[in-house]
JSON list of N, CA and C in Angstrom, two decimals:
[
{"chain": "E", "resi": 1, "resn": "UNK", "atom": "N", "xyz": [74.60, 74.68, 51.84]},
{"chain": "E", "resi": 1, "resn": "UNK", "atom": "CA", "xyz": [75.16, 75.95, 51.46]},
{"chain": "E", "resi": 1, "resn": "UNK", "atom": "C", "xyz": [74.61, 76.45, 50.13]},
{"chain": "E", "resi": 2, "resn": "UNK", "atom": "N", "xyz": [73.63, 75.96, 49.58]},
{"chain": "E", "resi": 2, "resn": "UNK", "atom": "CA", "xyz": [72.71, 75.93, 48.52]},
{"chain": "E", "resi": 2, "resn": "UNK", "atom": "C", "xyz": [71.85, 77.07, 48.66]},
{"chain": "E", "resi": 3, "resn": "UNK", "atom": "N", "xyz": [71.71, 76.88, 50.02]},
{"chain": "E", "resi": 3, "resn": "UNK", "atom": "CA", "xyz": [70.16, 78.29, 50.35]},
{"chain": "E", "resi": 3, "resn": "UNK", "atom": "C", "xyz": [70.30, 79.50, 49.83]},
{"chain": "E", "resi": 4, "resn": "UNK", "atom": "N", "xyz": [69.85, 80.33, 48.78]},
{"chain": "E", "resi": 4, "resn": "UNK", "atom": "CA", "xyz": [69.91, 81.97, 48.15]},
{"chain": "E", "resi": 4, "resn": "UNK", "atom": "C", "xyz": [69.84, 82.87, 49.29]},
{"chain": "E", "resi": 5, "resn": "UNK", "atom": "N", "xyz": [68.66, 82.33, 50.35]},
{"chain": "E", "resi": 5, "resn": "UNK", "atom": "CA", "xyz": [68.85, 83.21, 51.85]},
{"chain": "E", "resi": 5, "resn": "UNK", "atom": "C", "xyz": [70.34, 83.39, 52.09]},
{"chain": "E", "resi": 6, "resn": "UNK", "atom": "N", "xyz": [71.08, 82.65, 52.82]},
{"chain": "E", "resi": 6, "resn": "UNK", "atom": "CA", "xyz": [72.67, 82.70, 53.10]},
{"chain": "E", "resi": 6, "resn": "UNK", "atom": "C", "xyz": [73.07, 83.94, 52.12]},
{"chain": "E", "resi": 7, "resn": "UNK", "atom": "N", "xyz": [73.44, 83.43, 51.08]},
{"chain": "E", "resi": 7, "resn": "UNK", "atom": "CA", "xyz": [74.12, 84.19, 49.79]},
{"chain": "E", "resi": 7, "resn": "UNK", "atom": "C", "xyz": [73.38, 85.86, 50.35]},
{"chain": "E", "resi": 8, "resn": "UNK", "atom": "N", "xyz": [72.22, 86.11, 49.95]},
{"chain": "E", "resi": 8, "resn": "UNK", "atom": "CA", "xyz": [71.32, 87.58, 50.20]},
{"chain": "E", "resi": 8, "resn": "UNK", "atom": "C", "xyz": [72.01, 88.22, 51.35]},
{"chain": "E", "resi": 9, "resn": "UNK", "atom": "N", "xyz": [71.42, 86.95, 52.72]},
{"chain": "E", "resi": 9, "resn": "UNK", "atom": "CA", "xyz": [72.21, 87.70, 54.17]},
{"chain": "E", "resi": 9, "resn": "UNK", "atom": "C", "xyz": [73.01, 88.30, 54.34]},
{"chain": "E", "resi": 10, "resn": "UNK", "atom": "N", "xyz": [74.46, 87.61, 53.33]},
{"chain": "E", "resi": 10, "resn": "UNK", "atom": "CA", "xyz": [75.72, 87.85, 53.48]},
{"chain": "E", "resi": 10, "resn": "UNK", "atom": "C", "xyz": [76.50, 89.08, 52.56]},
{"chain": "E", "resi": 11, "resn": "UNK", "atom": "N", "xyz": [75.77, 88.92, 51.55]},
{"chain": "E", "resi": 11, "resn": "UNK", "atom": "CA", "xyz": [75.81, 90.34, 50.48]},
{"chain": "E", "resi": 11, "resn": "UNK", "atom": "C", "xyz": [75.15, 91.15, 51.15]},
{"chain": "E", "resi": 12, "resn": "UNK", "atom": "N", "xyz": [74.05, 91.49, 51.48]},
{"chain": "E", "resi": 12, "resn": "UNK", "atom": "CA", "xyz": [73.48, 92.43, 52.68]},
{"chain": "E", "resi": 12, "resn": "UNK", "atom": "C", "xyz": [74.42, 92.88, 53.88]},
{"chain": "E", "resi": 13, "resn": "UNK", "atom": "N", "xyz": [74.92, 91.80, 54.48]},
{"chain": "E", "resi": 13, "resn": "UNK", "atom": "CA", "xyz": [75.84, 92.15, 55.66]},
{"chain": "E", "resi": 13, "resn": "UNK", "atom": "C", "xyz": [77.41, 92.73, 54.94]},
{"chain": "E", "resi": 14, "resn": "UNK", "atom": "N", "xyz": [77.76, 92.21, 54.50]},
{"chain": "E", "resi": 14, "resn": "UNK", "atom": "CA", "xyz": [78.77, 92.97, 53.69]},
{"chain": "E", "resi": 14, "resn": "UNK", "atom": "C", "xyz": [78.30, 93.88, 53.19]},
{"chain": "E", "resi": 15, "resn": "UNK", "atom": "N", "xyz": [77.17, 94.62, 52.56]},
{"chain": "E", "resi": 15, "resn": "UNK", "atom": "CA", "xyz": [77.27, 95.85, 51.95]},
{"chain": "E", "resi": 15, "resn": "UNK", "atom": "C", "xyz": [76.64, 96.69, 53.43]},
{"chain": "E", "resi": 16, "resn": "UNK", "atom": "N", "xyz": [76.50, 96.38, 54.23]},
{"chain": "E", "resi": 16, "resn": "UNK", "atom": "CA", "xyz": [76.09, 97.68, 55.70]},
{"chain": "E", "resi": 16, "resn": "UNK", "atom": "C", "xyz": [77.64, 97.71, 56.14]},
{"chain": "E", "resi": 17, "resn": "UNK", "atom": "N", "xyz": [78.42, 96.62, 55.77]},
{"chain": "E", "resi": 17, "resn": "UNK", "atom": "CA", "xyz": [79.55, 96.90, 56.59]},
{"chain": "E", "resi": 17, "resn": "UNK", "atom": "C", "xyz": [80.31, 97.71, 56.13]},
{"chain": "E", "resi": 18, "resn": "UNK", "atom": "N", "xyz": [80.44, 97.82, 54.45]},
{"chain": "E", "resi": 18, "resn": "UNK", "atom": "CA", "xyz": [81.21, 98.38, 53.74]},
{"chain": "E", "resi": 18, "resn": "UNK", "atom": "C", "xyz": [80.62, 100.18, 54.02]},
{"chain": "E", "resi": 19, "resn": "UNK", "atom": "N", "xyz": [79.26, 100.37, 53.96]},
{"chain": "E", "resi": 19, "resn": "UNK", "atom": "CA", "xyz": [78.52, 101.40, 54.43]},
{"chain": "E", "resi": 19, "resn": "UNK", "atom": "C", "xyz": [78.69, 101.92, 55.13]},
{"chain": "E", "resi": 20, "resn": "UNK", "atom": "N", "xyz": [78.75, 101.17, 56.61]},
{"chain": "E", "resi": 20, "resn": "UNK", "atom": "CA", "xyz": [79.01, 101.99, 57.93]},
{"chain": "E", "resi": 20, "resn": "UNK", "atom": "C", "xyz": [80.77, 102.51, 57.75]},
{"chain": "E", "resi": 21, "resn": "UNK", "atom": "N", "xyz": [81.81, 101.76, 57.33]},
{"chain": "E", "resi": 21, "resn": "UNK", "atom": "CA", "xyz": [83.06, 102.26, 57.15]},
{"chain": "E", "resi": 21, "resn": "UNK", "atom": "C", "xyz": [83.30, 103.12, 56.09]},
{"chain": "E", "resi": 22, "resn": "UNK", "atom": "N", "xyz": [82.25, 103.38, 54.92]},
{"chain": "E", "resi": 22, "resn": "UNK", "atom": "CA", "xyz": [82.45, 104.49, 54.18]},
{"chain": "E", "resi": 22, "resn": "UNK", "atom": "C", "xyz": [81.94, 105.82, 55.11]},
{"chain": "E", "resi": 23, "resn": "UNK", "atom": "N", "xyz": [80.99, 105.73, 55.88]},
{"chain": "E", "resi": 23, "resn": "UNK", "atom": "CA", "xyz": [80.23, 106.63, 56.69]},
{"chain": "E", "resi": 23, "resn": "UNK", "atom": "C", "xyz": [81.65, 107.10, 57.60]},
{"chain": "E", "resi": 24, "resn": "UNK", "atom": "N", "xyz": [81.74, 106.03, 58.23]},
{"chain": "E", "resi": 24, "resn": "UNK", "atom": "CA", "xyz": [82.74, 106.39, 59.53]},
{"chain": "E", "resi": 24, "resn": "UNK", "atom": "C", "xyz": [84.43, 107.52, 58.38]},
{"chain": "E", "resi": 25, "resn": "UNK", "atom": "N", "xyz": [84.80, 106.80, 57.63]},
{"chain": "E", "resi": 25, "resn": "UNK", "atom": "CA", "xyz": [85.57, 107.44, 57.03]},
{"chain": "E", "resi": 25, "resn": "UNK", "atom": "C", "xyz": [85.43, 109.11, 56.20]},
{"chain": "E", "resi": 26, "resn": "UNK", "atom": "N", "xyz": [84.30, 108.73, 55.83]},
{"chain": "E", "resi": 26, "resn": "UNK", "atom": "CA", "xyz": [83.80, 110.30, 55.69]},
{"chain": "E", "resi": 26, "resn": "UNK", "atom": "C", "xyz": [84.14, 111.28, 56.81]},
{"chain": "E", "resi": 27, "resn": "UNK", "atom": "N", "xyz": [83.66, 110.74, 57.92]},
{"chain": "E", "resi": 27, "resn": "UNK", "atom": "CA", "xyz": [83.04, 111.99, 59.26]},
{"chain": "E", "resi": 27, "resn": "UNK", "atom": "C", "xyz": [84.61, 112.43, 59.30]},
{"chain": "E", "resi": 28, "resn": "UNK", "atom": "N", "xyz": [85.65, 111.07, 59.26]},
{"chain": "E", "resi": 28, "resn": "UNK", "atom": "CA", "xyz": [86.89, 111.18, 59.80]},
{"chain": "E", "resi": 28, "resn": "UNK", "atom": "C", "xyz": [87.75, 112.39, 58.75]},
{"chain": "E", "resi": 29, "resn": "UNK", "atom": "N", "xyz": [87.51, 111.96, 57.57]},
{"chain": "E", "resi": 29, "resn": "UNK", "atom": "CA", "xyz": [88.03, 113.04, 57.23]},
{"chain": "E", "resi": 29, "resn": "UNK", "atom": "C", "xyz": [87.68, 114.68, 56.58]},
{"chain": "E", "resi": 30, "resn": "UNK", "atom": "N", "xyz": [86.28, 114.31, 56.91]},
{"chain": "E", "resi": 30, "resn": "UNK", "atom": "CA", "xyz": [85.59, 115.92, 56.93]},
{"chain": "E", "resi": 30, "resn": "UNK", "atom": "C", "xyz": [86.08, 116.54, 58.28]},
{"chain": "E", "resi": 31, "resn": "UNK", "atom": "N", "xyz": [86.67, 116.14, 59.47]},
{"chain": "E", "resi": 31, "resn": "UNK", "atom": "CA", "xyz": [86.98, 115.99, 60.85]},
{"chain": "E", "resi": 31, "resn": "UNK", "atom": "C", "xyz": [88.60, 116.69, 60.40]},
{"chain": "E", "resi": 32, "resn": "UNK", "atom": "N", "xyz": [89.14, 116.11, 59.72]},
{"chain": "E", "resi": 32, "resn": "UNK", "atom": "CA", "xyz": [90.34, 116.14, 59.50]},
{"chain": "E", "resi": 32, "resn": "UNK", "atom": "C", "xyz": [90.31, 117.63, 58.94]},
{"chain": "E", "resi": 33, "resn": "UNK", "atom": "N", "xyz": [89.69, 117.93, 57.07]},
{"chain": "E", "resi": 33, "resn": "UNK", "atom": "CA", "xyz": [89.77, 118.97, 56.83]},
{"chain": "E", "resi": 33, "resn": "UNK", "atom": "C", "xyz": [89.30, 120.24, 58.03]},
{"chain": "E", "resi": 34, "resn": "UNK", "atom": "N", "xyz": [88.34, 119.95, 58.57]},
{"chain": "E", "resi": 34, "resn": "UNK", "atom": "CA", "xyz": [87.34, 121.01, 59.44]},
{"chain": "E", "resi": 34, "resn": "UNK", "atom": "C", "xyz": [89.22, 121.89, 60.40]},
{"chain": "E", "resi": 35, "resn": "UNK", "atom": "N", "xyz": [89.53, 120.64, 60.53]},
{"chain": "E", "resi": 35, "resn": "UNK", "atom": "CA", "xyz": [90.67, 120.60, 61.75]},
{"chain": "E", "resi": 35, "resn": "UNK", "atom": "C", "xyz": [91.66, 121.57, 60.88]},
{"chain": "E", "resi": 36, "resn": "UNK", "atom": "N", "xyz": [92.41, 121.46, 59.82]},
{"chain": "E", "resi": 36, "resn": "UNK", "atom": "CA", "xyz": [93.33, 121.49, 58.83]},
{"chain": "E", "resi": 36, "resn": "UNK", "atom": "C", "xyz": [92.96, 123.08, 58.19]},
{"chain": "E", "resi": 37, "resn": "UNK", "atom": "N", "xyz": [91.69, 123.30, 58.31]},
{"chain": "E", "resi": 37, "resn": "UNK", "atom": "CA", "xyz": [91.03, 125.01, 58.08]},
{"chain": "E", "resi": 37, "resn": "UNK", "atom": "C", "xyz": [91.47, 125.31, 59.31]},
{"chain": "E", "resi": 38, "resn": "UNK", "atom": "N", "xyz": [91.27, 125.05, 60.42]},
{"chain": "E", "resi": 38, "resn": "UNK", "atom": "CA", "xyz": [91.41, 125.66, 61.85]},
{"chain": "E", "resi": 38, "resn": "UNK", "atom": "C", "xyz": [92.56, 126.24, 61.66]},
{"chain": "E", "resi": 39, "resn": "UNK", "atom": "N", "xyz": [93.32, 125.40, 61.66]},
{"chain": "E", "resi": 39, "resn": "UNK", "atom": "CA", "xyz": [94.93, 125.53, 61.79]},
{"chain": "E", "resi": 39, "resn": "UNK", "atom": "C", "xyz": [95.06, 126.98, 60.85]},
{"chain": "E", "resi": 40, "resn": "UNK", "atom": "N", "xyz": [94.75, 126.96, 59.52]},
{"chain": "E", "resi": 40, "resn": "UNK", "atom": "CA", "xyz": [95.71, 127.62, 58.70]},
{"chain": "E", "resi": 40, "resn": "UNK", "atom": "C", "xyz": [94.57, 129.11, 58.90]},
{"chain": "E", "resi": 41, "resn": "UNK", "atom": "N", "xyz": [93.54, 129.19, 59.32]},
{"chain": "E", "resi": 41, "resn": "UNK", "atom": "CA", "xyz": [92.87, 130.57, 59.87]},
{"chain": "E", "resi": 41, "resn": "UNK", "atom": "C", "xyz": [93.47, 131.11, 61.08]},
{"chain": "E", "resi": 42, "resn": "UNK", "atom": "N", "xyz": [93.88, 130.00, 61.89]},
{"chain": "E", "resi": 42, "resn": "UNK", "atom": "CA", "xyz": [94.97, 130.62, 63.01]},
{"chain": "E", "resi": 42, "resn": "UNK", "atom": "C", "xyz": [96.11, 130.85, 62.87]},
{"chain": "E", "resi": 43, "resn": "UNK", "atom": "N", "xyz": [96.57, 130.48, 61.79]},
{"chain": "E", "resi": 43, "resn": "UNK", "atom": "CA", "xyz": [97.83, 130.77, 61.68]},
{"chain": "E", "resi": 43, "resn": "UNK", "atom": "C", "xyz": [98.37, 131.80, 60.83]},
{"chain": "E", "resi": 44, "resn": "UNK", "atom": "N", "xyz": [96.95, 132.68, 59.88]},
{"chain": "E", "resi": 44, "resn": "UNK", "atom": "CA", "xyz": [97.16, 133.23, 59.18]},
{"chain": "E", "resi": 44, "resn": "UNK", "atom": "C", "xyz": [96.08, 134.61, 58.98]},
{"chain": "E", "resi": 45, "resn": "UNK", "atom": "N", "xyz": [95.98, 134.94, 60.88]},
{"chain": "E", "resi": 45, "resn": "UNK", "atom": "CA", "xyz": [95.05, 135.74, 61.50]},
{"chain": "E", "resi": 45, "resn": "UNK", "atom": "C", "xyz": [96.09, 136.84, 61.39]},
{"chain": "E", "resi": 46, "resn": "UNK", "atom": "N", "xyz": [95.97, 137.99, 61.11]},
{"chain": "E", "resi": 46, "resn": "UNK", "atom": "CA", "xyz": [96.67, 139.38, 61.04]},
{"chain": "E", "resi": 46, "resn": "UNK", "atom": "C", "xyz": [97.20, 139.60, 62.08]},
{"chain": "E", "resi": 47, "resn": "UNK", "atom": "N", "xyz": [95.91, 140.39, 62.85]},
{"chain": "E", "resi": 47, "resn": "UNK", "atom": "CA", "xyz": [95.61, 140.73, 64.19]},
{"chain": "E", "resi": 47, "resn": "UNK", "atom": "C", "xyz": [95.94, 139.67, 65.49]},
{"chain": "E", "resi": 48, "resn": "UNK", "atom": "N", "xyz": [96.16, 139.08, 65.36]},
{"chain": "E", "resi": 48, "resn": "UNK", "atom": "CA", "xyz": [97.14, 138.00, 66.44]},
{"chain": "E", "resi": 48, "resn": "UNK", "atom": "C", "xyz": [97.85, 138.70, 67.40]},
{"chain": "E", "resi": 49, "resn": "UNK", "atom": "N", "xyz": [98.33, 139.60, 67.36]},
{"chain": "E", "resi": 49, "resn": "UNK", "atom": "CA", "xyz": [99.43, 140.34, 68.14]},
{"chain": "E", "resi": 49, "resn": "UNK", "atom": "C", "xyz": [100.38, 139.89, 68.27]},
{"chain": "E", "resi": 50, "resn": "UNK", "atom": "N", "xyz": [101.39, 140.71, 68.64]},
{"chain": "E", "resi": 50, "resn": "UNK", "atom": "CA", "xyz": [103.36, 139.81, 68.99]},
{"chain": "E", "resi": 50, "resn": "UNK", "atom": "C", "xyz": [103.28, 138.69, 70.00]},
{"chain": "E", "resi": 51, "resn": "UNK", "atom": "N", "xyz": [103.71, 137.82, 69.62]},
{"chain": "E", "resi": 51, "resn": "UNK", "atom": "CA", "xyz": [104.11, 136.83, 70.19]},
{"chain": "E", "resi": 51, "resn": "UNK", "atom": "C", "xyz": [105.36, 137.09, 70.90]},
{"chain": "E", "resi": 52, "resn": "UNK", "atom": "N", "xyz": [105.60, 136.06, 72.24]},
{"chain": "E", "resi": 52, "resn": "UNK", "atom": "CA", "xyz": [106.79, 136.28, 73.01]},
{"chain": "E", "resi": 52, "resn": "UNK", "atom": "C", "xyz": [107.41, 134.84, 72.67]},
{"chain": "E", "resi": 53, "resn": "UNK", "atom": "N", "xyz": [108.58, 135.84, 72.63]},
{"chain": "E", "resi": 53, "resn": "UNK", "atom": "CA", "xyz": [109.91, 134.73, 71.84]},
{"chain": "E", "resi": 53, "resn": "UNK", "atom": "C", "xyz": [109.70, 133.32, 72.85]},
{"chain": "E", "resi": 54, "resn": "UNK", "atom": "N", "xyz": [110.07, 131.85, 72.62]},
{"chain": "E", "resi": 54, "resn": "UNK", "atom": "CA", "xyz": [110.13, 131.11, 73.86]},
{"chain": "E", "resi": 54, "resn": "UNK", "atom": "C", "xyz": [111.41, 131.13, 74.37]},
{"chain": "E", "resi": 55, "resn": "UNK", "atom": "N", "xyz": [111.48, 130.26, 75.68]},
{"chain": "E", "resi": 55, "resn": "UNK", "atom": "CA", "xyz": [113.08, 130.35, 76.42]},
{"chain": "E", "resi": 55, "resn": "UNK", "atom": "C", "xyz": [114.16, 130.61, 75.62]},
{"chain": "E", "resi": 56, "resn": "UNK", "atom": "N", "xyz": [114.44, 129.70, 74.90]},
{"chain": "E", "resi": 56, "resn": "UNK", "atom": "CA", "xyz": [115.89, 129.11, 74.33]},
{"chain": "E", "resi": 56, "resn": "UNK", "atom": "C", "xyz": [116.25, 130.52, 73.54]},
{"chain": "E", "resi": 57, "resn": "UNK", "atom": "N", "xyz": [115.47, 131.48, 72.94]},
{"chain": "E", "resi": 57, "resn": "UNK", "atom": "CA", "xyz": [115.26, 132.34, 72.51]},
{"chain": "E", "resi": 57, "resn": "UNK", "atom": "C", "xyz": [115.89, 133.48, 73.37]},
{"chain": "E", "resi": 58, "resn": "UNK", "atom": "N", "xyz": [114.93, 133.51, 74.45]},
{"chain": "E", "resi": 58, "resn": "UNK", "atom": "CA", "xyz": [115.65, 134.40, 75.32]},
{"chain": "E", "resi": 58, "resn": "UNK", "atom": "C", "xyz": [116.97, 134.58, 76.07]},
{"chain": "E", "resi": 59, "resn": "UNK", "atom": "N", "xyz": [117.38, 133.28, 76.01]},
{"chain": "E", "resi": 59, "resn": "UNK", "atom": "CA", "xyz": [118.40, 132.83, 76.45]},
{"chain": "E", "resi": 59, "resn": "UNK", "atom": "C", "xyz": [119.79, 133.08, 75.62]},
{"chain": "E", "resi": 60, "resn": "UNK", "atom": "N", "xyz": [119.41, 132.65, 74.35]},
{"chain": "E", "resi": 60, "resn": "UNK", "atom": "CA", "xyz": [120.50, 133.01, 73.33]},
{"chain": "E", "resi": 60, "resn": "UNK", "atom": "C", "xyz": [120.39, 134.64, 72.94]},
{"chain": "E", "resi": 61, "resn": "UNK", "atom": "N", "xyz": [119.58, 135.54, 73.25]},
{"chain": "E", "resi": 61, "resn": "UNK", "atom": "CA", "xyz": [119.50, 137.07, 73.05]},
{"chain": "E", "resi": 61, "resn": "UNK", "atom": "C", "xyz": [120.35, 137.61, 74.31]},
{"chain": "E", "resi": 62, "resn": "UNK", "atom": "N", "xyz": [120.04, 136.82, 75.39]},
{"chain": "E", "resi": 62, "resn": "UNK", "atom": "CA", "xyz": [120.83, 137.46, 76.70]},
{"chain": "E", "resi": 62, "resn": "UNK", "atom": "C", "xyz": [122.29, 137.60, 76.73]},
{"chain": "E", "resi": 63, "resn": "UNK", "atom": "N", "xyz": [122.71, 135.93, 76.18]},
{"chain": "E", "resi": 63, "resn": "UNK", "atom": "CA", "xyz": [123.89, 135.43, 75.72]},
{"chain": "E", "resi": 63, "resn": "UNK", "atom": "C", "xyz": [124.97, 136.53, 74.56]},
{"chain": "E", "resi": 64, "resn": "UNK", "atom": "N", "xyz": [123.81, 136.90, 73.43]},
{"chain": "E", "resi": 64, "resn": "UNK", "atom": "CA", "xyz": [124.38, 137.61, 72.21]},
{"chain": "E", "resi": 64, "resn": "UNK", "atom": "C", "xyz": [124.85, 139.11, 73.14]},
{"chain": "E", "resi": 65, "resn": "UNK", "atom": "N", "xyz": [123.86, 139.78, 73.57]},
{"chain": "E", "resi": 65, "resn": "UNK", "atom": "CA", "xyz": [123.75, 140.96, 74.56]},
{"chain": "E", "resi": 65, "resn": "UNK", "atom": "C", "xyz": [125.04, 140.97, 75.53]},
{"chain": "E", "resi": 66, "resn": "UNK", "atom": "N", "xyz": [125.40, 139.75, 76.55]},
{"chain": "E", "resi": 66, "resn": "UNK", "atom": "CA", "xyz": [126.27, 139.71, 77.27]},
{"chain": "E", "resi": 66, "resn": "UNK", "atom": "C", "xyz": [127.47, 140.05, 76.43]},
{"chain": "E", "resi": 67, "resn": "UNK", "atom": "N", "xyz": [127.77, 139.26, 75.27]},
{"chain": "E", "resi": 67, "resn": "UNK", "atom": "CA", "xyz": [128.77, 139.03, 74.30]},
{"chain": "E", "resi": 67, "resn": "UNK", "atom": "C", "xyz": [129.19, 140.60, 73.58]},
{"chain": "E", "resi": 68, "resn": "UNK", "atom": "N", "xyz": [128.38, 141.28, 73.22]},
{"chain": "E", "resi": 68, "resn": "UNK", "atom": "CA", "xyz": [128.50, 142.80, 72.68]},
{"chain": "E", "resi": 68, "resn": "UNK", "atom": "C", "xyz": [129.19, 143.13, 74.08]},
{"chain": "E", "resi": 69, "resn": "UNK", "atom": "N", "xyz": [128.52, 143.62, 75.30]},
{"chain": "E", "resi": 69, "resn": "UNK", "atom": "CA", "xyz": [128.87, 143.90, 76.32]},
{"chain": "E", "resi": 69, "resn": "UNK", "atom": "C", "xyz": [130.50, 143.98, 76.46]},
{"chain": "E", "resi": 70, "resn": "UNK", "atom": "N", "xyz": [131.26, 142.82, 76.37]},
{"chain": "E", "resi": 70, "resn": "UNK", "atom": "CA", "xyz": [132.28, 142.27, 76.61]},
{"chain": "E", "resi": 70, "resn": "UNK", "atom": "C", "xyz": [132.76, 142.86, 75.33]},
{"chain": "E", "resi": 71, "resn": "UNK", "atom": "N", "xyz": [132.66, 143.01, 74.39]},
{"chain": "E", "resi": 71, "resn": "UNK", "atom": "CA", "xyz": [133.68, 143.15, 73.04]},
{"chain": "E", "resi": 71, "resn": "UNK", "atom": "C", "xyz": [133.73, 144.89, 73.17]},
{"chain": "E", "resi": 72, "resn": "UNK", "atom": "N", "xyz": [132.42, 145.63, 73.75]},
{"chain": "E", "resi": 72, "resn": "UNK", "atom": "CA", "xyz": [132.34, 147.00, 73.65]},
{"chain": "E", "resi": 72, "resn": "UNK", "atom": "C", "xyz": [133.35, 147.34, 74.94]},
{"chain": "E", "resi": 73, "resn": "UNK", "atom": "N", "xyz": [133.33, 146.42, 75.83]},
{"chain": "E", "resi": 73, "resn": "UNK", "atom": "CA", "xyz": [134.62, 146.93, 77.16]},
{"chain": "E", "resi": 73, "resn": "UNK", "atom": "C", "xyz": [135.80, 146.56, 76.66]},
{"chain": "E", "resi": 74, "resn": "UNK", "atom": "N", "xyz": [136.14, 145.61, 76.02]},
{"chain": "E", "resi": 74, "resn": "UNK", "atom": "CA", "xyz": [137.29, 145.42, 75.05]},
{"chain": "E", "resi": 74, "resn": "UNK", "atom": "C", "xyz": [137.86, 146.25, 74.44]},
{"chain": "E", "resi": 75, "resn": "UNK", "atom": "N", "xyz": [136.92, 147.22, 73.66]},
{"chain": "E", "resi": 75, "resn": "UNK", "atom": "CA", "xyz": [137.56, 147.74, 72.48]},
{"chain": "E", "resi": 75, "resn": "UNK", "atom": "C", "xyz": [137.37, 149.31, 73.37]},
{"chain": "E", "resi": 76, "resn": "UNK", "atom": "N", "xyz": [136.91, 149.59, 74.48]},
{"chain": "E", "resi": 76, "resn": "UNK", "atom": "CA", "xyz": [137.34, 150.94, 75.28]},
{"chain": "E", "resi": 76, "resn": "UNK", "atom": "C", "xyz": [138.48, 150.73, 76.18]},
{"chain": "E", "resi": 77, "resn": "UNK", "atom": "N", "xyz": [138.93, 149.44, 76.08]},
{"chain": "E", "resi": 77, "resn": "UNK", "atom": "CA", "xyz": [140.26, 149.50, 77.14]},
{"chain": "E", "resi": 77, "resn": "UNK", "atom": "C", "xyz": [139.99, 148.86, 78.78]},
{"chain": "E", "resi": 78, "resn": "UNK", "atom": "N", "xyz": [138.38, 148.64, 79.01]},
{"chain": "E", "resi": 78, "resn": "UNK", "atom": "CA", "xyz": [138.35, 148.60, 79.73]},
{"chain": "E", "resi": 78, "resn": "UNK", "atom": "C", "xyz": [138.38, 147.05, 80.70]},
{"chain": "E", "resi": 79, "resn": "UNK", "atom": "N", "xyz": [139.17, 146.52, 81.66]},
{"chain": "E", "resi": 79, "resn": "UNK", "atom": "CA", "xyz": [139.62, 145.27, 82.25]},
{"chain": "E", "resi": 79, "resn": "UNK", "atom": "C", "xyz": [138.66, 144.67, 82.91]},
{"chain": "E", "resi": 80, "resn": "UNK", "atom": "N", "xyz": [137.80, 144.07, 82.61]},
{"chain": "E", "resi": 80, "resn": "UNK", "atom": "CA", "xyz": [137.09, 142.90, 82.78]},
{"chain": "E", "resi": 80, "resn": "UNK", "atom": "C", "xyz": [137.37, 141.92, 83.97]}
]
């Protein structure tokens, strides 16, 4: 375990390894920002147009709507 070869090999192989995982970690998080711009250009596009409310949404507007309905026949007298 004397041999300087060994020692060289192994500092060599450890520094490609450390290399290739600085490499790989780079891509990953230039990947990440690239991703993280996406998001906030889409999300902060003008021109997007109206969005439609989802279900639960519509559901609780129908609900509120029904509810006026009922309080406005209420308060004309009228029997339900």
């Amino acid at each position: 375990m004397t041999d300087p070869t060994f020692y060289i090999t192994m500092a060599t192989a450890g520094l490609a390894g450390i290399a290739i995982l600085s490499g790989t970690a780079l891509t990953g998080w230039r990947g990440w920002l690239a991703f993280k711009h996406q998001q906030l250009h889409a999300f902060a596009e003008p021109n997007a147009g109206p969005t439609l409310p989802n279900a639960s949404a519509r559901i609780e507007i129908a609900d509120l709507k029904e509810r006026i309905r009922k309080l406005e026949a209420i308060a004309a007298g009228v029997d339900l």
